Amino acid sequence: MIDLKSAEDLSRMRAACAAAARVLHDLSTLVVPGISTAGLDSAARGLMARHGCESACHGYVVGRLSYPGYVCISLNDEIVHGIGAADRIIRDGDLVSLDVVVRRDGFIGDNARTVMVGAVDPQARQLCLDTEKSLLAGIAAVKPGNRVGDISAAIQEALAPGGYGIVRDFVGHGVGRKMHEEPQIPNYGKAGTGPKLLPGMALAIEPMVNLGSHKIVMASDGWTARTADGKVSAHFEHTVLVTENGAEILTLV
């Protein structure tokens, strides 16, 4: 069931999303050569306290697994859900995907970006630019009366010239009191299909795009998803509200 947010809900959700955006912005500035991903995770915890929110990832349960980190930190060929570790050191040329999901006053704020560290390979840089551009294309398709498939198709169309692998195993989603709500929002699909967009819907739109194949493999930790061919991946995300006139991005700084 798709949850339409009330005016009171949206006031609280805007605050949660603003906090998530500030945490992601501040954390991104700390992504420099020499810092460990565990150091970034610890810094994220402190930033959440500073901005009056808490991690929605820490302790998130899937099956018998409980996520141990405070944010998801994924390097290079890691697509999503990477876990901070003391021996994972950021180096010049890395792609570092930060997925920050916070809870504040009962509501979720969710956003992500891939940070390019120093002198990044030109193909990897273009992947990041194109993935962010595809996110904006998807957001531009958010308006009352359109359908989820219009978002999916816009993202897919924006990425088509690059010949990238669009991840199929992880998709965008509704968001609100829970991290994952209906509807699911694939990053590929057919325009005019899927649930209709209505004012009050809050959507986490998040293209995850690989330089090579769309196929993934799971790491032994049970969380980290990697590209099957070892090529790099990029991830950008905003929480977006469907308004009477179009879209409002809730996770802008």
Tab-separated table of C-alpha atoms in Angstrom:
chain	number	residue	atom	x	y	z
A	1	MET	CA	0.000	0.000	0.000
A	2	ILE	CA	1.335	3.434	-0.952
A	3	ASP	CA	1.364	5.939	1.918
A	4	LEU	CA	0.372	9.523	1.101
A	5	LYS	CA	1.950	11.944	3.551
A	6	SER	CA	-0.132	14.493	5.446
A	7	ALA	CA	0.988	18.091	5.984
A	8	GLU	CA	2.189	17.159	9.484
A	9	ASP	CA	4.031	14.119	8.120
A	10	LEU	CA	5.748	16.283	5.522
A	11	SER	CA	6.908	18.819	8.067
A	12	ARG	CA	8.681	16.068	9.997
A	13	MET	CA	9.938	14.385	6.858
A	14	ARG	CA	11.423	17.616	5.529
A	15	ALA	CA	13.391	17.920	8.767
A	16	ALA	CA	14.645	14.327	8.474
A	17	CYS	CA	15.649	14.831	4.850
A	18	ALA	CA	17.387	18.126	5.610
A	19	ALA	CA	19.416	16.361	8.295
A	20	ALA	CA	20.294	13.527	5.908
A	21	ALA	CA	21.428	16.023	3.277
A	22	ARG	CA	23.644	17.891	5.736
A	23	VAL	CA	25.244	14.675	6.967
A	24	LEU	CA	25.973	13.541	3.403
A	25	HIS	CA	27.351	16.958	2.453
A	26	ASP	CA	29.639	17.148	5.486
A	27	LEU	CA	30.758	13.527	5.189
A	28	SER	CA	31.635	14.003	1.521
A	29	THR	CA	34.200	16.658	2.454
A	30	LEU	CA	36.049	14.089	4.596
A	31	VAL	CA	36.572	11.646	1.724
A	32	VAL	CA	40.285	12.176	1.087
A	33	PRO	CA	43.248	9.876	0.471
A	34	GLY	CA	44.473	8.229	3.652
A	35	ILE	CA	41.233	8.019	5.617
A	36	SER	CA	39.774	4.577	6.280
A	37	THR	CA	36.184	3.684	5.575
A	38	ALA	CA	35.849	2.899	9.297
A	39	GLY	CA	36.981	6.463	9.967
A	40	LEU	CA	34.290	7.752	7.640
A	41	ASP	CA	31.670	5.606	9.352
A	42	SER	CA	32.708	6.941	12.765
A	43	ALA	CA	32.617	10.494	11.444
A	44	ALA	CA	29.118	9.891	10.073
A	45	ARG	CA	27.914	8.837	13.507
A	46	GLY	CA	29.230	12.078	14.962
A	47	LEU	CA	27.670	14.153	12.198
A	48	MET	CA	24.294	12.544	12.803
A	49	ALA	CA	24.476	13.505	16.471
A	50	ARG	CA	25.417	17.063	15.474
A	51	HIS	CA	22.475	17.338	13.089
A	52	GLY	CA	19.926	15.835	15.471
A	53	CYS	CA	19.262	12.502	13.801
A	54	GLU	CA	20.263	8.850	14.062
A	55	SER	CA	21.301	6.167	11.615
A	56	ALA	CA	18.486	4.174	10.050
A	57	CYS	CA	21.052	1.718	8.666
A	58	HIS	CA	22.727	0.688	11.923
A	59	GLY	CA	21.054	-2.471	13.170
A	60	TYR	CA	18.864	-2.802	10.062
A	61	VAL	CA	17.885	-6.466	9.908
A	62	VAL	CA	17.595	-8.639	6.818
A	63	GLY	CA	17.059	-12.289	7.649
A	64	ARG	CA	19.649	-13.161	10.290
A	65	LEU	CA	21.944	-10.270	9.419
A	66	SER	CA	22.091	-6.934	11.239
A	67	TYR	CA	23.882	-4.104	9.435
A	68	PRO	CA	26.887	-3.067	11.561
A	69	GLY	CA	27.687	0.339	10.054
A	70	TYR	CA	26.126	3.777	10.428
A	71	VAL	CA	26.270	4.599	6.709
A	72	CYS	CA	26.934	2.490	3.627
A	73	ILE	CA	30.395	3.117	2.150
A	74	SER	CA	31.108	1.357	-1.138
A	75	LEU	CA	34.413	1.609	-3.032
A	76	ASN	CA	35.047	1.289	-6.757
A	77	ASP	CA	33.500	-2.042	-7.848
A	78	GLU	CA	31.251	-2.115	-4.767
A	79	ILE	CA	27.764	-1.042	-5.794
A	80	VAL	CA	25.966	-0.575	-2.487
A	81	HIS	CA	25.815	-1.560	1.209
A	82	GLY	CA	29.577	-1.604	1.768
A	83	ILE	CA	30.659	-1.703	5.427
A	84	GLY	CA	33.307	0.593	6.901
A	85	ALA	CA	36.557	-1.168	7.833
A	86	ALA	CA	39.827	-0.015	9.387
A	87	ASP	CA	41.882	-1.673	6.648
A	88	ARG	CA	39.949	-0.104	3.763
A	89	ILE	CA	41.984	3.022	3.024
A	90	ILE	CA	40.807	5.636	0.531
A	91	ARG	CA	43.310	6.248	-2.268
A	92	ASP	CA	43.686	8.749	-5.073
A	93	GLY	CA	41.529	7.712	-8.032
A	94	ASP	CA	38.902	5.895	-5.955
A	95	LEU	CA	35.155	6.169	-6.359
A	96	VAL	CA	33.513	6.259	-2.928
A	97	SER	CA	29.741	5.845	-2.771
A	98	LEU	CA	28.144	7.171	0.418
A	99	ASP	CA	24.554	6.166	1.192
A	100	VAL	CA	23.229	8.125	4.176
A	101	VAL	CA	19.866	7.145	5.651
A	102	VAL	CA	18.760	8.830	8.875
A	103	ARG	CA	15.773	8.809	11.178
A	104	ARG	CA	14.469	11.922	12.890
A	105	ASP	CA	11.196	12.332	14.758
A	106	GLY	CA	9.839	9.077	13.324
A	107	PHE	CA	10.636	9.766	9.652
A	108	ILE	CA	13.388	8.769	7.247
A	109	GLY	CA	15.679	10.890	5.090
A	110	ASP	CA	17.598	9.012	2.388
A	111	ASN	CA	20.274	10.236	-0.023
A	112	ALA	CA	23.474	9.057	-1.671
A	113	ARG	CA	26.286	10.209	-3.896
A	114	THR	CA	29.527	8.893	-5.356
A	115	VAL	CA	32.562	10.988	-4.470
A	116	MET	CA	35.449	11.071	-6.943
A	117	VAL	CA	38.798	11.136	-5.126
A	118	GLY	CA	41.587	13.028	-6.846
A	119	ALA	CA	42.644	11.983	-10.340
A	120	VAL	CA	39.859	9.616	-11.369
A	121	ASP	CA	39.973	7.565	-14.575
A	122	PRO	CA	38.104	9.466	-17.337
A	123	GLN	CA	35.621	6.634	-17.932
A	124	ALA	CA	34.865	6.422	-14.214
A	125	ARG	CA	34.416	10.195	-14.048
A	126	GLN	CA	31.992	10.125	-16.973
A	127	LEU	CA	30.075	7.291	-15.314
A	128	CYS	CA	29.570	9.450	-12.227
A	129	LEU	CA	28.492	12.472	-14.246
A	130	ASP	CA	26.063	10.413	-16.313
A	131	THR	CA	24.611	8.632	-13.277
A	132	GLU	CA	23.900	11.934	-11.536
A	133	LYS	CA	22.408	13.281	-14.766
A	134	SER	CA	20.127	10.235	-14.967
A	135	LEU	CA	18.911	10.905	-11.421
A	136	LEU	CA	17.913	14.422	-12.448
A	137	ALA	CA	16.167	13.022	-15.529
A	138	GLY	CA	14.181	10.662	-13.328
A	139	ILE	CA	13.220	13.481	-10.974
A	140	ALA	CA	12.057	15.569	-13.942
A	141	ALA	CA	9.520	12.828	-14.716
A	142	VAL	CA	7.929	13.156	-11.262
A	143	LYS	CA	4.562	14.884	-11.593
A	144	PRO	CA	0.977	14.006	-10.650
A	145	GLY	CA	-0.629	11.704	-13.190
A	146	ASN	CA	2.633	10.254	-14.435
A	147	ARG	CA	3.528	6.711	-13.472
A	148	VAL	CA	6.501	5.040	-11.851
A	149	GLY	CA	7.462	3.664	-15.257
A	150	ASP	CA	7.934	7.226	-16.510
A	151	ILE	CA	10.665	7.737	-13.900
A	152	SER	CA	12.271	4.409	-14.778
A	153	ALA	CA	12.185	5.088	-18.516
A	154	ALA	CA	13.650	8.578	-18.103
A	155	ILE	CA	16.601	7.196	-16.134
A	156	GLN	CA	17.170	4.401	-18.640
A	157	GLU	CA	16.978	6.784	-21.595
A	158	ALA	CA	19.471	9.184	-20.027
A	159	LEU	CA	21.960	6.342	-19.526
A	160	ALA	CA	21.494	4.636	-22.900
A	161	PRO	CA	24.212	6.531	-24.830
A	162	GLY	CA	26.879	5.340	-22.382
A	163	GLY	CA	26.089	1.653	-22.792
A	164	TYR	CA	26.239	1.177	-19.030
A	165	GLY	CA	24.946	-1.716	-16.952
A	166	ILE	CA	21.914	-0.530	-14.982
A	167	VAL	CA	21.705	-2.498	-11.736
A	168	ARG	CA	18.523	-4.572	-11.574
A	169	ASP	CA	18.862	-6.221	-8.169
A	170	PHE	CA	18.472	-2.961	-6.220
A	171	VAL	CA	15.910	-0.265	-6.996
A	172	GLY	CA	14.455	2.972	-5.692
A	173	HIS	CA	11.448	2.910	-3.394
A	174	GLY	CA	8.877	4.803	-1.441
A	175	VAL	CA	10.068	6.222	1.871
A	176	GLY	CA	8.507	7.730	4.971
A	177	ARG	CA	8.119	6.188	8.398
A	178	LYS	CA	10.007	3.174	7.052
A	179	MET	CA	13.154	3.088	4.967
A	180	HIS	CA	11.544	0.919	2.305
A	181	GLU	CA	7.916	1.527	1.382
A	182	GLU	CA	5.854	1.020	-1.761
A	183	PRO	CA	6.245	1.559	-4.651
A	184	GLN	CA	9.440	0.037	-5.978
A	185	ILE	CA	11.135	2.250	-8.572
A	186	PRO	CA	13.402	0.345	-10.987
A	187	ASN	CA	16.020	2.336	-12.884
A	188	TYR	CA	14.855	0.845	-16.174
A	189	GLY	CA	11.382	0.255	-17.570
A	190	LYS	CA	8.567	1.325	-19.843
A	191	ALA	CA	6.912	4.733	-19.727
A	192	GLY	CA	3.227	4.750	-18.828
A	193	THR	CA	3.410	1.642	-16.649
A	194	GLY	CA	3.309	1.065	-12.909
A	195	PRO	CA	1.522	2.889	-10.096
A	196	LYS	CA	0.251	6.409	-10.738
A	197	LEU	CA	2.106	9.253	-9.010
A	198	LEU	CA	-0.068	11.195	-6.563
A	199	PRO	CA	0.608	14.306	-4.460
A	200	GLY	CA	1.948	13.307	-1.052
A	201	MET	CA	4.010	10.362	-2.268
A	202	ALA	CA	7.649	10.435	-1.126
A	203	LEU	CA	10.117	8.561	-3.320
A	204	ALA	CA	13.764	7.612	-2.943
A	205	ILE	CA	15.028	7.685	-6.528
A	206	GLU	CA	18.478	6.114	-6.793
A	207	PRO	CA	20.150	4.978	-10.003
A	208	MET	CA	22.979	2.495	-9.402
A	209	VAL	CA	24.982	2.146	-12.581
A	210	ASN	CA	27.955	-0.019	-13.554
A	211	LEU	CA	30.634	0.779	-16.099
A	212	GLY	CA	30.313	-2.784	-17.419
A	213	SER	CA	27.677	-5.472	-16.907
A	214	HIS	CA	24.591	-4.987	-14.739
A	215	LYS	CA	25.277	-8.303	-13.011
A	216	ILE	CA	26.267	-8.385	-9.350
A	217	VAL	CA	27.896	-10.711	-6.836
A	218	MET	CA	27.485	-10.633	-3.070
A	219	ALA	CA	30.489	-10.441	-0.752
A	220	SER	CA	30.987	-12.915	2.071
A	221	ASP	CA	29.784	-10.332	4.629
A	222	GLY	CA	26.264	-10.834	3.270
A	223	TRP	CA	25.770	-7.104	2.666
A	224	THR	CA	28.200	-5.703	0.122
A	225	ALA	CA	27.085	-5.965	-3.508
A	226	ARG	CA	29.860	-5.810	-6.116
A	227	THR	CA	29.952	-5.743	-9.891
A	228	ALA	CA	30.359	-9.250	-11.295
A	229	ASP	CA	33.016	-8.112	-13.782
A	230	GLY	CA	35.025	-5.998	-11.335
A	231	LYS	CA	34.323	-2.703	-13.094
A	232	VAL	CA	33.428	0.412	-11.125
A	233	SER	CA	29.927	1.511	-10.129
A	234	ALA	CA	28.251	4.831	-9.259
A	235	HIS	CA	25.232	5.641	-7.079
A	236	PHE	CA	23.269	8.894	-6.687
A	237	GLU	CA	20.023	9.362	-4.754
A	238	HIS	CA	17.543	11.986	-3.584
A	239	THR	CA	14.327	11.769	-1.613
A	240	VAL	CA	11.650	13.443	-3.733
A	241	LEU	CA	8.112	14.538	-2.895
A	242	VAL	CA	5.323	14.430	-5.462
A	243	THR	CA	3.598	17.825	-5.216
A	244	GLU	CA	0.486	19.249	-6.865
A	245	ASN	CA	2.672	20.750	-9.587
A	246	GLY	CA	5.604	18.354	-9.942
A	247	ALA	CA	8.510	17.389	-7.719
A	248	GLU	CA	10.222	18.793	-4.633
A	249	ILE	CA	13.688	17.450	-3.809
A	250	LEU	CA	13.784	17.087	-0.026
A	251	THR	CA	17.481	16.230	0.296
A	252	LEU	CA	19.083	19.368	-1.130
A	253	VAL	CA	21.585	21.254	1.030
